[in-house]
Amino acid sequence: VMMPLTLYFMRAGVPTPRRVLAAACFALFAFSLIRTGSRGGFVGFAVVFVYLLVTYRAVSARTRLFGALAVVAAIAVGGQTYLSRLQTIVSPSLDYNVTAETGRLAMWRRGIDYLADRPLVGLGIGQFRTAERRIWSLARRQRMTGRQPPPARGAHNMFLQIAVELGVPALLVFVVLLGTTWRTLTRLRDARTLAGSPGSALAGAFTASLLGLCVCGFFLHAAFFPVSPMLFGFAVALAAVHVARPYAPHAPPLRRGGLSASSERAPGAGV
C-alpha cells in the first residue's frame, strides 16, 4: 500500500535527496515483502506494480524500469525457499490452504456459516477468532478429548471479516466507501484541470494504494488496519483541496489577504 507513494516522490521535479530516499524506501519495502514470505502480499504487490508500470505516467519509464529491476533483485535474494512458496500459487494442490481443514478455504467456508447465523449484526468486532475457538467442530472435539485445539486464526479476508463480525449491512457500506474513494481518486487523476500537477500524481499513487489494499485484503484480515481510513481520508482531503483551489501552474503566489502581487493596485491607479 505504501510503495506507490515512494514512486510519487521519485517523479521529475522532486529534489534529488528526496528521490534517492524514496528509491531506497522502495527497495527496502520490496525486500521486506519478500523476506516475510507472504504469498498474498506478493500477489497484491504484483498487481499494483503492473498497474503502476502501465498507468503511472508521473514518473519516467527509466524510473519504472529501475523499480522492476529492484523487484527482480529482491525475489532473487529471497532464495529457493521463497520461490518454492510462490510455486504453490500456480499449483494449489500443493498448498495446505486448499487441502487442509486448517487452511483458508475451509476457514472461509466456516466464516460463511458464521455469517449465516447472524447476517445483520455479525458476531462482534474481533470475534471471528472466538468463533474458531468455540464453534469450530475440530476445536471442540480436541478440547473434549483433552488435546490442544488448533490455534484460532483470523478470517484472512477483510471482506469476510467485516461481514462475519459486523454483518452484511456493514460490508455493503465498506464496499460503497471503497468504490466512492476509487471514483474520487481516478477523477482527480484524470482531470484535465490537474494534468501535470502534483495533485494528479498523488491521486494516481493513492489509486494504486487502494488497489493494493483490495487485493491484499482478500488474503488478510485487514479490515480494521489504519490504512483503510487513511486512504479514505486522503481522498477526501485531496478532493477538497483541489475544489477549493484549482491547479494553476503559472498562477502568481498568494500573499497575505488572498491577493496576488499582480492583482494589487498601485496607489492612485484608476484615478
Coordinates of C-alpha atoms in Angstrom, one line a residue:
V1 CA 0.0 0.0 0.0
M2 CA 2.8 2.4 0.8
M3 CA 5.1 1.5 -2.2
P4 CA 3.2 3.7 -4.7
L5 CA 3.9 6.7 -2.6
T6 CA 7.6 6.1 -3.0
L7 CA 7.1 6.4 -6.7
Y8 CA 5.3 9.7 -6.2
F9 CA 8.4 11.1 -4.6
M10 CA 10.6 9.8 -7.4
R11 CA 8.9 11.8 -10.1
A12 CA 10.6 14.6 -12.0
G13 CA 10.9 17.9 -10.2
V14 CA 11.3 16.4 -6.8
P15 CA 14.7 17.4 -5.2
T16 CA 17.4 14.7 -5.7
P17 CA 17.8 13.8 -2.0
R18 CA 14.1 13.0 -1.7
R19 CA 14.2 11.0 -4.8
V20 CA 17.2 9.0 -3.6
L21 CA 15.5 8.4 -0.2
A22 CA 12.2 7.3 -2.0
A23 CA 14.2 4.9 -4.2
A24 CA 15.8 3.4 -1.1
C25 CA 12.5 3.1 0.6
F26 CA 11.0 1.3 -2.4
A27 CA 13.9 -1.2 -2.5
L28 CA 13.6 -1.7 1.3
F29 CA 9.8 -2.3 1.1
A30 CA 10.3 -4.8 -1.8
F31 CA 13.0 -6.6 0.2
S32 CA 10.9 -6.7 3.3
L33 CA 7.9 -8.1 1.4
I34 CA 10.0 -10.9 0.0
R35 CA 11.5 -11.7 3.4
T36 CA 8.1 -12.1 5.0
G37 CA 7.3 -14.9 2.6
S38 CA 3.7 -13.7 2.2
R39 CA 2.1 -15.0 -1.0
G40 CA -0.9 -12.8 -0.6
G41 CA 1.3 -9.8 -0.2
F42 CA 3.3 -10.8 -3.3
V43 CA 0.1 -11.2 -5.4
G44 CA -1.1 -7.7 -4.2
F45 CA 2.3 -6.3 -4.9
A46 CA 2.5 -7.8 -8.4
V47 CA -1.0 -6.4 -9.3
V48 CA -0.1 -3.0 -8.0
F49 CA 3.3 -2.9 -9.7
V50 CA 1.9 -3.9 -13.1
Y51 CA -0.8 -1.3 -12.7
L52 CA 1.8 1.4 -12.0
L53 CA 4.0 0.3 -14.9
V54 CA 1.1 0.6 -17.3
T55 CA -0.7 3.7 -16.0
Y56 CA 1.5 5.8 -13.8
R57 CA 3.0 8.4 -16.1
A58 CA 4.1 10.8 -13.3
V59 CA 7.5 9.0 -13.3
S60 CA 9.7 8.3 -16.2
A61 CA 10.0 5.0 -18.0
R62 CA 13.5 4.7 -16.7
T63 CA 12.4 5.1 -13.1
R64 CA 9.7 2.4 -13.6
L65 CA 12.4 0.1 -15.1
F66 CA 14.5 0.7 -12.0
G67 CA 11.6 -0.4 -9.9
A68 CA 11.2 -3.6 -12.0
L69 CA 14.8 -4.4 -11.6
A70 CA 14.7 -3.8 -7.8
V71 CA 11.8 -6.3 -7.6
V72 CA 13.6 -8.9 -9.6
A73 CA 16.7 -8.5 -7.4
A74 CA 14.6 -8.8 -4.2
I75 CA 13.0 -12.0 -5.4
A76 CA 16.4 -13.4 -6.2
V77 CA 17.6 -12.5 -2.7
G78 CA 14.5 -14.4 -1.4
G79 CA 16.2 -17.7 -2.5
Q80 CA 14.8 -21.1 -3.4
T81 CA 12.6 -21.3 -0.2
Y82 CA 10.6 -18.3 -1.2
L83 CA 10.4 -19.3 -4.9
S84 CA 9.0 -22.7 -3.8
R85 CA 6.3 -21.0 -1.8
L86 CA 5.4 -18.9 -4.9
Q87 CA 5.0 -22.1 -6.9
T88 CA 2.0 -23.1 -4.7
I89 CA 0.2 -20.1 -6.3
V90 CA 0.1 -21.9 -9.6
S91 CA 0.0 -25.4 -8.1
P92 CA -2.7 -25.0 -5.4
S93 CA -2.9 -28.8 -4.8
L94 CA 0.5 -28.4 -3.0
D95 CA -0.9 -25.8 -0.6
Y96 CA -2.4 -26.7 2.7
N97 CA -4.7 -23.7 2.4
V98 CA -6.6 -25.6 -0.2
T99 CA -6.4 -29.1 1.1
A100 CA -6.3 -28.9 4.9
E101 CA -9.2 -28.3 7.4
T102 CA -6.9 -25.6 9.0
G103 CA -6.4 -23.9 5.5
R104 CA -8.0 -20.8 4.3
L105 CA -10.6 -22.3 2.0
A106 CA -12.0 -24.4 4.9
M107 CA -11.8 -21.3 7.1
W108 CA -13.7 -19.2 4.6
R109 CA -16.4 -21.9 4.4
R110 CA -16.8 -21.8 8.2
G111 CA -16.9 -18.0 8.0
I112 CA -19.9 -18.2 5.7
D113 CA -21.6 -20.5 8.2
Y114 CA -20.9 -18.0 11.0
L115 CA -22.4 -15.2 8.8
A116 CA -25.5 -17.3 8.0
D117 CA -26.2 -17.5 11.8
R118 CA -26.0 -13.7 12.3
P119 CA -26.2 -11.9 9.0
L120 CA -27.4 -8.5 10.2
V121 CA -25.3 -7.6 13.2
G122 CA -22.5 -10.2 13.0
L123 CA -20.6 -11.7 15.8
G124 CA -18.9 -8.5 17.0
I125 CA -15.5 -6.9 16.4
G126 CA -12.7 -9.4 16.9
Q127 CA -15.0 -12.3 17.4
F128 CA -14.0 -14.4 14.4
R129 CA -11.2 -15.9 16.4
T130 CA -13.6 -16.6 19.3
A131 CA -15.9 -18.4 16.9
E132 CA -12.9 -20.5 15.7
R133 CA -12.1 -21.5 19.3
R134 CA -15.7 -22.2 20.5
I135 CA -17.8 -23.1 17.4
W136 CA -15.4 -24.9 15.1
S137 CA -16.1 -28.6 15.3
L138 CA -12.4 -29.6 15.2
A139 CA -11.6 -27.3 18.1
R140 CA -14.5 -28.7 20.1
R141 CA -13.5 -32.3 19.5
Q142 CA -10.0 -31.8 20.5
R143 CA -11.0 -30.0 23.7
M144 CA -13.4 -32.8 24.6
T145 CA -10.6 -35.3 24.2
G146 CA -8.2 -33.3 26.3
R147 CA -6.0 -32.3 23.4
Q148 CA -4.7 -28.8 22.4
P149 CA -7.1 -27.3 19.8
P150 CA -5.6 -25.7 16.7
P151 CA -4.7 -22.0 17.2
A152 CA -7.5 -19.7 16.5
R153 CA -6.8 -17.6 13.4
G154 CA -8.4 -14.5 11.8
A155 CA -10.6 -14.6 8.7
H156 CA -7.7 -13.9 6.3
N157 CA -10.1 -12.0 4.1
M158 CA -11.1 -8.5 5.1
F159 CA -14.4 -8.6 3.3
L160 CA -15.4 -11.8 5.0
Q161 CA -14.1 -10.4 8.3
I162 CA -16.4 -7.4 8.1
A163 CA -19.4 -9.5 7.1
V164 CA -18.9 -12.0 9.9
E165 CA -18.0 -9.6 12.6
L166 CA -20.3 -6.6 11.7
G167 CA -22.9 -8.0 9.4
V168 CA -23.9 -7.7 5.8
P169 CA -25.0 -4.1 6.0
A170 CA -21.6 -3.1 7.3
L171 CA -20.0 -5.0 4.4
L172 CA -22.1 -3.0 1.9
V173 CA -21.1 0.3 3.5
F174 CA -17.5 -0.7 3.3
V175 CA -17.7 -1.7 -0.4
V176 CA -19.5 1.6 -1.1
L177 CA -16.7 3.5 0.6
L178 CA -14.1 1.7 -1.4
G179 CA -16.0 2.4 -4.7
T180 CA -16.5 6.1 -3.8
T181 CA -12.9 6.5 -2.9
W182 CA -11.8 4.8 -6.1
R183 CA -14.1 7.1 -8.2
T184 CA -12.9 10.2 -6.4
L185 CA -9.2 9.4 -6.9
T186 CA -9.5 8.3 -10.5
R187 CA -11.4 11.5 -11.3
L188 CA -8.7 13.6 -9.7
R189 CA -6.0 11.6 -11.5
D190 CA -7.6 12.1 -14.9
A191 CA -9.0 15.6 -14.5
R192 CA -7.8 17.9 -17.3
T193 CA -7.5 20.8 -15.0
L194 CA -5.0 18.9 -12.9
A195 CA -2.9 17.5 -15.7
G196 CA 0.7 17.5 -14.8
S197 CA 0.1 18.7 -11.3
P198 CA 1.4 17.1 -8.1
G199 CA -2.2 16.5 -7.1
S200 CA -2.9 14.4 -10.2
A201 CA 0.3 12.4 -9.5
L202 CA -0.6 11.9 -5.8
A203 CA -4.1 10.8 -6.8
G204 CA -2.6 8.2 -9.1
A205 CA -0.4 6.9 -6.3
F206 CA -3.3 6.7 -3.9
T207 CA -5.4 4.9 -6.6
A208 CA -2.6 2.2 -6.8
S209 CA -2.5 2.1 -2.9
L210 CA -6.3 1.5 -2.8
L211 CA -5.9 -1.3 -5.4
G212 CA -3.2 -2.9 -3.3
L213 CA -5.5 -2.7 -0.2
C214 CA -8.3 -4.5 -2.0
V215 CA -6.1 -7.3 -3.5
C216 CA -4.0 -7.9 -0.3
G217 CA -7.1 -7.6 1.8
F218 CA -8.6 -10.6 0.0
F219 CA -5.9 -12.7 1.7
L220 CA -5.6 -10.8 5.0
H221 CA -7.9 -9.9 7.9
A222 CA -7.0 -6.2 7.3
A223 CA -10.5 -4.7 7.8
F224 CA -9.5 -2.7 10.8
F225 CA -6.0 -1.8 9.8
P226 CA -5.5 2.0 9.9
V227 CA -4.6 2.1 6.2
S228 CA -8.3 1.9 5.2
P229 CA -9.4 5.1 6.9
M230 CA -6.1 6.7 5.9
L231 CA -6.9 6.2 2.2
F232 CA -10.5 7.4 2.7
G233 CA -9.3 10.5 4.5
F234 CA -6.6 11.3 2.0
A235 CA -9.1 11.0 -0.9
V236 CA -11.5 13.4 0.8
A237 CA -8.7 15.9 1.7
L238 CA -7.2 15.8 -1.8
A239 CA -10.6 16.4 -3.4
A240 CA -11.3 19.3 -1.0
V241 CA -8.0 21.0 -1.7
H242 CA -8.4 21.0 -5.4
V243 CA -12.0 22.0 -5.3
A244 CA -11.1 25.0 -3.0
R245 CA -8.1 26.0 -5.1
P246 CA -7.9 24.6 -8.7
Y247 CA -4.5 23.9 -10.0
A248 CA -3.0 26.8 -12.0
P249 CA 0.7 26.0 -12.9
H250 CA 1.6 29.6 -13.7
A251 CA -0.6 31.4 -11.1
P252 CA 1.2 34.1 -9.1
P253 CA 1.9 33.2 -5.4
L254 CA -0.7 34.2 -2.9
R255 CA 0.1 36.9 -0.4
R256 CA -1.5 37.7 2.9
G257 CA -5.1 38.5 2.5
G258 CA -5.5 36.2 -0.5
L259 CA -4.4 38.8 -3.2
S260 CA -1.5 38.1 -5.6
A261 CA 1.1 40.6 -6.1
S262 CA 0.0 41.3 -9.7
S263 CA -3.6 41.9 -8.6
E264 CA -2.8 44.6 -6.1
R265 CA -3.4 48.1 -7.4
A266 CA -0.7 50.7 -7.2
P267 CA -1.6 53.8 -5.2
G268 CA -3.7 56.2 -7.3
A269 CA -4.3 53.6 -10.1
G270 CA -7.6 54.2 -11.9
V271 CA -7.8 57.8 -10.9

